[in-house]
XYZ file of C-alpha atoms in Angstrom:
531
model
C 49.321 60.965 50.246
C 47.468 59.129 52.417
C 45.575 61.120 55.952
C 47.884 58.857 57.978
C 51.045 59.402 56.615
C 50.691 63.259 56.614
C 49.692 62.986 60.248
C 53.196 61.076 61.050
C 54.797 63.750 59.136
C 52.756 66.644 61.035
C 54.054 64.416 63.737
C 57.491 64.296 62.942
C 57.631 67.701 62.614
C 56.877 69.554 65.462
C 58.236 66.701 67.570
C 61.958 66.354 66.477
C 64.521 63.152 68.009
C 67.994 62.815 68.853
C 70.079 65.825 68.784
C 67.670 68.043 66.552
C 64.847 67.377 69.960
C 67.440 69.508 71.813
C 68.482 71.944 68.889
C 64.658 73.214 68.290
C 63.316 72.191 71.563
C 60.585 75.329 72.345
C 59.332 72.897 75.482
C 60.134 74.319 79.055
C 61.480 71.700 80.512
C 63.474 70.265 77.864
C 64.929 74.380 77.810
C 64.863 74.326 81.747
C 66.915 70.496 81.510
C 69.428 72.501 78.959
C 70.026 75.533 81.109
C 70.737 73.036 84.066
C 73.193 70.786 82.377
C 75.053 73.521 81.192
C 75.097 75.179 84.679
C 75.944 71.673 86.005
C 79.562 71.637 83.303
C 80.148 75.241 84.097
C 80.402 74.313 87.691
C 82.741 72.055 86.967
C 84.740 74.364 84.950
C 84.637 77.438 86.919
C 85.681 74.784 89.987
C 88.705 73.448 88.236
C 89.766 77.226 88.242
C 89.507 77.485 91.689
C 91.410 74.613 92.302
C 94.027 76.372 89.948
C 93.856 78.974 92.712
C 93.894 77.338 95.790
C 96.766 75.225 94.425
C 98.830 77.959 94.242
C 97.945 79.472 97.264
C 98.704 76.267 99.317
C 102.429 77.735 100.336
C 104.140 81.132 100.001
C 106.188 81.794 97.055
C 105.377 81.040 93.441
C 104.740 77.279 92.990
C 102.869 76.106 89.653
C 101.410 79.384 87.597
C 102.932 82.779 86.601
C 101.220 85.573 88.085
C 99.330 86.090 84.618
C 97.239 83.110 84.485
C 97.138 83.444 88.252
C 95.000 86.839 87.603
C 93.057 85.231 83.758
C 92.314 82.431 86.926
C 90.552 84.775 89.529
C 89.040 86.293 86.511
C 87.242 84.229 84.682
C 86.246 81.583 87.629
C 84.172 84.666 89.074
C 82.848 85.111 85.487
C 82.229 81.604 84.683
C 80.711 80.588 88.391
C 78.057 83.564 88.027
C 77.127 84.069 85.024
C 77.742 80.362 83.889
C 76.247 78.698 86.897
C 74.225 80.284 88.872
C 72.436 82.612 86.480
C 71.981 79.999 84.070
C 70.867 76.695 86.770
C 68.121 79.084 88.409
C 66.889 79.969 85.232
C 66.841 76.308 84.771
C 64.692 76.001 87.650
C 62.787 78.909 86.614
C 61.891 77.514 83.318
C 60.939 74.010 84.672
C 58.755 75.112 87.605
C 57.587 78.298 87.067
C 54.484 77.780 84.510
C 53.684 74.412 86.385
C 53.237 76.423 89.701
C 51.024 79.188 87.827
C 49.182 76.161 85.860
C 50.720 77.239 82.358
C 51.063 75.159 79.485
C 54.363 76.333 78.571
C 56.454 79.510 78.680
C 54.432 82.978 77.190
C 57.411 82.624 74.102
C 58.577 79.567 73.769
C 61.037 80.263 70.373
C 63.067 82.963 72.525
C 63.087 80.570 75.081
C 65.319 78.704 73.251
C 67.214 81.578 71.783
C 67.901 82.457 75.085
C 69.281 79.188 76.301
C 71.676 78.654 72.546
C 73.235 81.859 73.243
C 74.886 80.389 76.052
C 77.419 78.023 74.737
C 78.533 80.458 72.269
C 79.342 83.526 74.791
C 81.225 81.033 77.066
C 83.533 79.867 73.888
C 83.928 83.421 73.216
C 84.797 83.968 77.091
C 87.295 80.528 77.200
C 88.503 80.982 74.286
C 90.610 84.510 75.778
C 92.988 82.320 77.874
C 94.494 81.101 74.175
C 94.654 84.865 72.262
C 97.750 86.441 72.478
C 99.085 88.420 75.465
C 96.950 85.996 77.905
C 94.132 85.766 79.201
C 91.626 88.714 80.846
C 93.418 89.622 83.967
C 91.197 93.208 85.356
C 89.080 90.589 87.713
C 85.841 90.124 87.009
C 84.803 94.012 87.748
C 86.821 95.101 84.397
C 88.085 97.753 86.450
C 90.134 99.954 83.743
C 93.344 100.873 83.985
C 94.034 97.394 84.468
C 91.350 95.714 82.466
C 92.481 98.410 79.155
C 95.971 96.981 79.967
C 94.367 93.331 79.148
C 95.740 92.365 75.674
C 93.814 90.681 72.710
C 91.476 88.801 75.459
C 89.558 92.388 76.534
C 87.192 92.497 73.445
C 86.321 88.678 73.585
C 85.579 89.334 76.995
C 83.421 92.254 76.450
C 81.690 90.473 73.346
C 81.012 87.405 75.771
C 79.013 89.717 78.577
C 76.711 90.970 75.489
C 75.559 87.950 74.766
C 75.370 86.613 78.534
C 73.214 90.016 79.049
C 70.961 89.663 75.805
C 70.417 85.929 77.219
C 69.410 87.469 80.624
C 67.439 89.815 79.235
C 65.108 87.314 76.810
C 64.719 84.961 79.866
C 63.882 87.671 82.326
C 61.106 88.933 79.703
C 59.876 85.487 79.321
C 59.514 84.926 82.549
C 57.344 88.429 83.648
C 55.056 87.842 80.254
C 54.699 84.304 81.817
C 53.642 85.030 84.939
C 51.475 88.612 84.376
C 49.623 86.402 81.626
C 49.284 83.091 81.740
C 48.380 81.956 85.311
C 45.503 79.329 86.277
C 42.051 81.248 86.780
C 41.955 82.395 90.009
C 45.554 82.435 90.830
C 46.216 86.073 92.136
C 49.090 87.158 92.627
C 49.571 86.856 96.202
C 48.752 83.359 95.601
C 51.813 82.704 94.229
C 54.390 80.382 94.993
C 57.222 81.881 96.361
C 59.700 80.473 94.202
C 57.348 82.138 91.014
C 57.732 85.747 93.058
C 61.117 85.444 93.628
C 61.833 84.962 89.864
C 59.053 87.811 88.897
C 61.392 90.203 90.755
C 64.134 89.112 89.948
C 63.169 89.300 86.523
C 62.279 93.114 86.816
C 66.247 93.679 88.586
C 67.787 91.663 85.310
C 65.694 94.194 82.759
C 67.272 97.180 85.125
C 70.751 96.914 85.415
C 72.100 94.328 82.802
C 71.563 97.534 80.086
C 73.793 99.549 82.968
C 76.721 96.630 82.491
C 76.006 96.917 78.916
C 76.927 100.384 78.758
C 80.079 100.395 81.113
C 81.305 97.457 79.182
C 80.999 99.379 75.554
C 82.412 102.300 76.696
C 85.487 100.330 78.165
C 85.848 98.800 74.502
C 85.716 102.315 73.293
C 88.570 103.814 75.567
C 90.490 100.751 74.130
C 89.592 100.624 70.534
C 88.239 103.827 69.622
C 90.127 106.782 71.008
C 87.588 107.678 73.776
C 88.174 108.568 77.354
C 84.939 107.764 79.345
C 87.617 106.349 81.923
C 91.146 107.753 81.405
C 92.227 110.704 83.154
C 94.500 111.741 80.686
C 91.544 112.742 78.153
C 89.634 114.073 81.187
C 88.082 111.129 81.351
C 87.785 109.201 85.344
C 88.052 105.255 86.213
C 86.342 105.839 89.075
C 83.074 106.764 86.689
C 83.264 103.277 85.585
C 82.748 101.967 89.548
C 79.552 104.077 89.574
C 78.611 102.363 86.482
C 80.060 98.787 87.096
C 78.214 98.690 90.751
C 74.872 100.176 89.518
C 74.730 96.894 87.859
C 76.489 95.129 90.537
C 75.095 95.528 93.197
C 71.268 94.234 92.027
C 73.447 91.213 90.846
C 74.539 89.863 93.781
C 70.438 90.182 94.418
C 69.438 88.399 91.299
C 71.664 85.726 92.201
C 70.203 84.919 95.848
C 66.641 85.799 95.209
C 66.066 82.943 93.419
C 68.077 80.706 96.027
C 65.917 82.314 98.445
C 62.846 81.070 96.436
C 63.629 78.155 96.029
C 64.662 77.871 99.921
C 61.115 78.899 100.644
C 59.698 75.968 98.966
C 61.288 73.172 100.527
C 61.528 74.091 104.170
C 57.842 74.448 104.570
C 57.797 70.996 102.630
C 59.671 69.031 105.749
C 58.666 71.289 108.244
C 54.906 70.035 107.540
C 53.588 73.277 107.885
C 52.664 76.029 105.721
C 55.412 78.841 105.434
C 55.344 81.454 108.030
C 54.290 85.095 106.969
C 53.589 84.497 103.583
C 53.054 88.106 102.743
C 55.780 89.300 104.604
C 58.118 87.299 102.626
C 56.913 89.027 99.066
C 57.237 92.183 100.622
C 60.811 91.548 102.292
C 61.806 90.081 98.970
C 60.614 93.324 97.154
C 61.825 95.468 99.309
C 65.085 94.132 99.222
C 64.969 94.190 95.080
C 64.106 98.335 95.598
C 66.471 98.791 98.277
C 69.401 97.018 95.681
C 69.799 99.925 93.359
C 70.537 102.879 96.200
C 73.482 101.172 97.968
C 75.924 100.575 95.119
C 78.873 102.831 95.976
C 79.695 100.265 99.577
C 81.997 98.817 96.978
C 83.712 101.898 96.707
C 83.879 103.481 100.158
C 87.721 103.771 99.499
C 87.339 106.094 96.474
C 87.361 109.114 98.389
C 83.680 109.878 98.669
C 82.175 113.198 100.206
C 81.587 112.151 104.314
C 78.137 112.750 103.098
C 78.144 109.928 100.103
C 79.530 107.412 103.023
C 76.716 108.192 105.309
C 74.170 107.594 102.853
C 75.405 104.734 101.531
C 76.238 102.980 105.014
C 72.969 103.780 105.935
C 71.204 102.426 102.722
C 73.324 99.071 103.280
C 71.769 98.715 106.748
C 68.602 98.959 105.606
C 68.850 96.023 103.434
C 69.521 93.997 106.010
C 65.665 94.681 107.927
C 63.885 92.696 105.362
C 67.087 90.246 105.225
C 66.217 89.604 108.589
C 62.720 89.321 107.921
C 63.491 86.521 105.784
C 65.305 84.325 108.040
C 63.105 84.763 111.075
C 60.157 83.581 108.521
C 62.145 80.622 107.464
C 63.346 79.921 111.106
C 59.472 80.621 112.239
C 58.813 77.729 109.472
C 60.548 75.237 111.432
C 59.223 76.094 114.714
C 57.572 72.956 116.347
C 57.029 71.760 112.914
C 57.334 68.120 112.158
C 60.679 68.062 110.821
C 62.320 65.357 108.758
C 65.803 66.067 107.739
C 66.171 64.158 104.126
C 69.092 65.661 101.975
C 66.951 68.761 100.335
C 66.128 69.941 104.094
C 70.219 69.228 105.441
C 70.779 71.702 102.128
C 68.045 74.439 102.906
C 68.578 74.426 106.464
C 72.286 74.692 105.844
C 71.485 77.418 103.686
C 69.851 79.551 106.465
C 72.676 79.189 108.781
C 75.626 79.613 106.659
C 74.119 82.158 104.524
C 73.271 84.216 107.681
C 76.906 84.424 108.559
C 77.412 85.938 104.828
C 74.825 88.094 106.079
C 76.352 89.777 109.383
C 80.053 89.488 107.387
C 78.224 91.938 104.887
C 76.872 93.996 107.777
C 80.458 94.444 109.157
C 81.446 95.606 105.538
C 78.774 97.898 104.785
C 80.097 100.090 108.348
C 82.161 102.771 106.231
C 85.136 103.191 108.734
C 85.395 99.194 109.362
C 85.603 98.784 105.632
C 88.477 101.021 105.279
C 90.207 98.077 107.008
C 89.000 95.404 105.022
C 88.129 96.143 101.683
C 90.219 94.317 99.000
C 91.529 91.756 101.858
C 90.443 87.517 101.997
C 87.457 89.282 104.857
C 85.383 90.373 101.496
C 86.315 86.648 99.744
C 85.147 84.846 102.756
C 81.995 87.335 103.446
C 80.671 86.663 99.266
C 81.465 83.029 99.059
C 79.489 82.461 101.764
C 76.781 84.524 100.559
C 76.876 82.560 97.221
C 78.281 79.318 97.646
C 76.661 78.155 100.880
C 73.775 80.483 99.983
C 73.377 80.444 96.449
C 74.867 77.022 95.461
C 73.613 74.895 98.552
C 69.693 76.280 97.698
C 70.468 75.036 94.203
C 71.606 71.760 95.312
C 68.733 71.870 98.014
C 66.763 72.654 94.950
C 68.009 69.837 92.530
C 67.410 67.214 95.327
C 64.162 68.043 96.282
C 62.758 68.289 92.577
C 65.142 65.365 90.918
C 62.123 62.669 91.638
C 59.491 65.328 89.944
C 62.167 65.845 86.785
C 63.115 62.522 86.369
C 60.415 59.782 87.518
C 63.308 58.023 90.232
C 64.241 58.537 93.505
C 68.044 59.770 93.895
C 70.315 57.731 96.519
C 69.186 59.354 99.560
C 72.538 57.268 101.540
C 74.803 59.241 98.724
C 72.811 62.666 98.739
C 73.757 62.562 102.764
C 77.394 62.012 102.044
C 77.347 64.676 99.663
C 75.970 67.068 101.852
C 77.929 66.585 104.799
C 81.548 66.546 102.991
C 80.265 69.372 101.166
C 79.083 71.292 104.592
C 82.377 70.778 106.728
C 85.044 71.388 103.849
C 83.251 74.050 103.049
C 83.649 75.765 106.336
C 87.250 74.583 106.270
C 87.645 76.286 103.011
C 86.047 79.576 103.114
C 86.170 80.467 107.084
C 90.036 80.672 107.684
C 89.739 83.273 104.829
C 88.136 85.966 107.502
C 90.839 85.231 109.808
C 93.372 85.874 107.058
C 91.707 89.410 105.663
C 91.066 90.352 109.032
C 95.133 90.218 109.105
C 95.731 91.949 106.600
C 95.974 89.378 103.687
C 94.946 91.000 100.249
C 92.687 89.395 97.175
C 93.665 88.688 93.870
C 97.653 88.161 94.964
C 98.876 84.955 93.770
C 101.887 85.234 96.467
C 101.719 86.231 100.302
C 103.790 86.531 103.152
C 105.232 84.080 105.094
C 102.589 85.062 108.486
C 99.269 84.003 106.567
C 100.734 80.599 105.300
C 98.958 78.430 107.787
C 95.548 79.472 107.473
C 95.930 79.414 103.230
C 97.203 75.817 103.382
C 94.026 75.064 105.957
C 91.414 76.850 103.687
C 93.413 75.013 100.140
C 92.758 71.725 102.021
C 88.995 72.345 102.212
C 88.648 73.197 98.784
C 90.313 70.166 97.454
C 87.503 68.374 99.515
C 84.605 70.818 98.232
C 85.599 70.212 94.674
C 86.138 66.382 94.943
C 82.931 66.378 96.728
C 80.816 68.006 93.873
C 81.599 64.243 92.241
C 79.932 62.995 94.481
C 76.815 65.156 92.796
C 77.562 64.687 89.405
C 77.207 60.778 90.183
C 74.361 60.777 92.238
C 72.355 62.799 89.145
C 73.482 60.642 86.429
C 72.574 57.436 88.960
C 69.538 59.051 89.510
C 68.242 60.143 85.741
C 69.589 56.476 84.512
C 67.446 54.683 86.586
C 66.531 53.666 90.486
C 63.580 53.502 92.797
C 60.248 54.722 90.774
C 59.536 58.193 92.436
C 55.451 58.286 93.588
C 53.051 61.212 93.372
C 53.698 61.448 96.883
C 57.247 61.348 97.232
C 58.291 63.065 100.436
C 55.198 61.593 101.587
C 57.662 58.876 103.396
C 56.344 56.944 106.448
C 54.951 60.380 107.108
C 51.500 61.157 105.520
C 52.274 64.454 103.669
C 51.173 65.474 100.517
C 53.916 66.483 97.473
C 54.581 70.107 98.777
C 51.812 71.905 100.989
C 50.566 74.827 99.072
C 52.497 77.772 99.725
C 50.577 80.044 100.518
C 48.256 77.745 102.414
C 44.401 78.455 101.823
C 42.731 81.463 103.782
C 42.364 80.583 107.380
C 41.987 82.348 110.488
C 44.250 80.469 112.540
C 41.501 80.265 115.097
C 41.448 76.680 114.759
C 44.698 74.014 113.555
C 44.910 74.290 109.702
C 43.527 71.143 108.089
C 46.663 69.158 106.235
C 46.200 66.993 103.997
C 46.777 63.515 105.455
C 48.080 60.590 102.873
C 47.128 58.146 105.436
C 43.520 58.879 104.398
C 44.225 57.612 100.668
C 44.483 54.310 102.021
């Protein structure tokens, strides 16, 4: 055999086409590309069940579900949207950005990359696949909470077997990602000369290794009580379902954490970008983001201040949830420092990110208001703690991922998305939105409960107001799909500089920007001098 031909079949080998590219792919951001298509379908998915929900909740009365798909509904959107689309798309990002910020070739384990993207599919078939079994769909919301979840028919061990894999997925990436960045960063990088986005992840990382083993656990020993004669949870064996609150929110609670850390990463990237100035209080922002990782695991049982805790156990815990919100606040006063008398241009990424701070903040003091013990007596279990978490994670969480996808589309793809369309997008997306998810706080503030797939008559108006908006938000999200397909097809060639504009700035100023005393302006980069 000739030298050339067994170099074409070297070749061929280690770089397969067509679908077998994608099968055996061990490059990052062919893995990074999966995990954000699949996020992208999930969305899509988990927002047709919401629809489902906010269809039915339109008028009083019992319109176009029975009350047991209603529940598989609530269920499984929550499951789907967080563990199928925003875990997944900011491991995307993670996985396309994070070795070239550090200057890495690739990821530190490239083959469980993959693993840990093809495990995917497979738990969400498993997890779909429960609204066709027998007795319907889960229906125990997506905190399991036995009795109700061990009152789930044949859908509660599909469901359980789905979260395994989900967590053994987390659990690869999140070890990828630390062996990653403790090992393979560019000489001289140290570590607090790190992007943000690449700290963000590193921490976020250490929270998935933590607690995903914790949901693990709770999860078994619910399949257990079902299958297996146990009685971890049921008090007629001596067992308590308020152990598996402890257990469910140990894990919980860091979640919600691991899904805005990222966000908050990836928010810290782009506003320093249009701002034309390096990001405020670099160091304070690793430290606030740690801090708030630490702070995540002593604060759990706020879920639960209706459980009947010692006075003692409420104090605590109040008191922990406070504390969270100092380097919360740290946060947003560095990203709103950012902006000071910066040069701002407000191109779609920025309307996201700057969105992000705003609306996220008022997830933020909603939070506050639920973390006060006696207030939360009042409105736990009511619309007030639907409204407070989807703004936390769709206007936080989802808008920095669309922030996100904008701002590094050009960099993934070679073309310039339709900046006309991305505005569109993110102004029908911004005010339905807020017609969607605001009325909600005015509805558990009266009283309305979650979960109920029927109400009375009094909170009809504000359900048909907020049903409205979401029609909007979901039809809307076409409005992204097209603008990403328009944009990876084709369009205007994207340039090394490409929010350079008519503006003179490099690709992204380094964050964090190199030493200086401040004494004198910073030096930044000007593109006019290329010329």
């Amino acid at each position: 055999m000739s030298e050339a031909v067994m170099h074409g079949h070297e070749h061929h080998d280690h770089h397969p086409t067509g679908w077998k590219r994608w099968l055996f792919t061990t490059n990052h951001k062919d893995i990074g590309t999966l995990y954000m298509l699949f996020s992208l379908v999930m969305f899509f998915v988990g927002g047709a069940m919401a629809m489902v929900i906010r269809a039915e909740l339109l008028h009083p009365g019992l319109q176009y579900v029975d009350t047991q798909f209603f529940n598989s509904m609530t269920t499984l959107h929550a499951l789907v949207m967080i563990f199928g689309v925003v875990m997944p798309g900011t491991v995307g990002f993670a996985n396309w950005l994070i070795p070239m910020m550090i200057g890495a070739p690739d990821m530190a384990l490239p083959r469980m990359n993959n693993w840990s993207f093809w495990i995917l599919p497979f738990a969400f078939t498993l997890l779909l696949v429960t609204l066709f079994v027998p007795g319907g769909g889960p229906a125990g919301g997506w905190t399991m909470y036995p009795p109700l979840m061990l009152q789930t028919g044949d859908a509660m061990p599909f469901v359980i077997f789905a979260v395994h894999f989900l967590g053994a997925s987390s659990i690869m990436g999140s070890i990828n990602i630390i062996a990653t960045i403790f090992n393979m960063r560019a000489p001289g990088m140290s570590f607090m000369r790190l992007p943000l986005f690449v700290w963000t992840w590193l921490i976020t990382s250490f929270l998935l290794i933590a607690t995903i083993p914790v949901l693990a656990g709770a999860v078994t020993m619910l399949l257990t009580d079902k299958y297996f004669g146990t009685s971890f949870f049921n008090a007629a064996g001596g067992g308590d379902p308020v152990l598996f609150q402890h257990v469910f929110w140990f894990f919980g609670h860091p979640e919600v954490y691991i899904l805005i850390l990222p966000a908050f990463g990836i928010v810290s990237q782009i506003l320093p970008t249009f701002s034309r100035k390096p990001l405020f209080g670099y160091e304070s922002m690793v430290y606030a983001t740690a801090s708030i990782a630490f702070l995540s695991f002593f604060v759990w049982a706020h879920h639960m201040f209706t459980v009947g805790m010692p006075l003692a156990g409420e104090l605590f815990f109040m008191y922990a949830t406070m504390s969270i919100a100092v380097p919360t606040g740290v946060k947003v006063f560095n990203w709103v420092s950012t902006m000071w008398r910066g040069s701002l241009t407000f191109e779609t990424p920025m309307l996201f990110a700057i969105s992000f701070v705003v609306l996220f903040s008022i997830g933020g003091f909603s939070g506050l208001m639920l973390g006060i013990t006696p207030a939360d007596f009042q409105y736990h279990d009511t619309y007030f703690v639907v409204a407070h978490f989807h703004y936390v994670l769709v206007t936080g969480a989802i808008f920095a991922m669309m922030a996100g996808v904008y701002y590094w589309l050009p960099k993934w793809t070679g073309h310039m998305y339709d900046e006309t369309l991305g505005q569109w997008h993110f102004w029908l997306s911004t005010i339905s939105v807020n017609v969607l998810f605001f009325p909600q706080h005015f509805l558990g503030l009266a009283g309305m409960p979650r979960r109920i797939p029927d109400y009375a008559v009094q909170f009809a108006e504000w359900n048909f107001i907020s049903s409205i908006g979401g029609f909007v938000f979901g039809l809307s999200q076409l409005l992204f799909l097209y603008i990403i397909v328009k944009c990876i097809r084709g369009g205007e060639k994207a340039t090394d500089r490409v929010w350079e504009g008519a503006h003179g700035l490099e690709w992204t100023l380094s964050s964090p920007p190199p030493y200086h005393t401040f004494v004198t302006p910073p030096q930044v980069t000007d593109a006019t001098a290329h010329s």
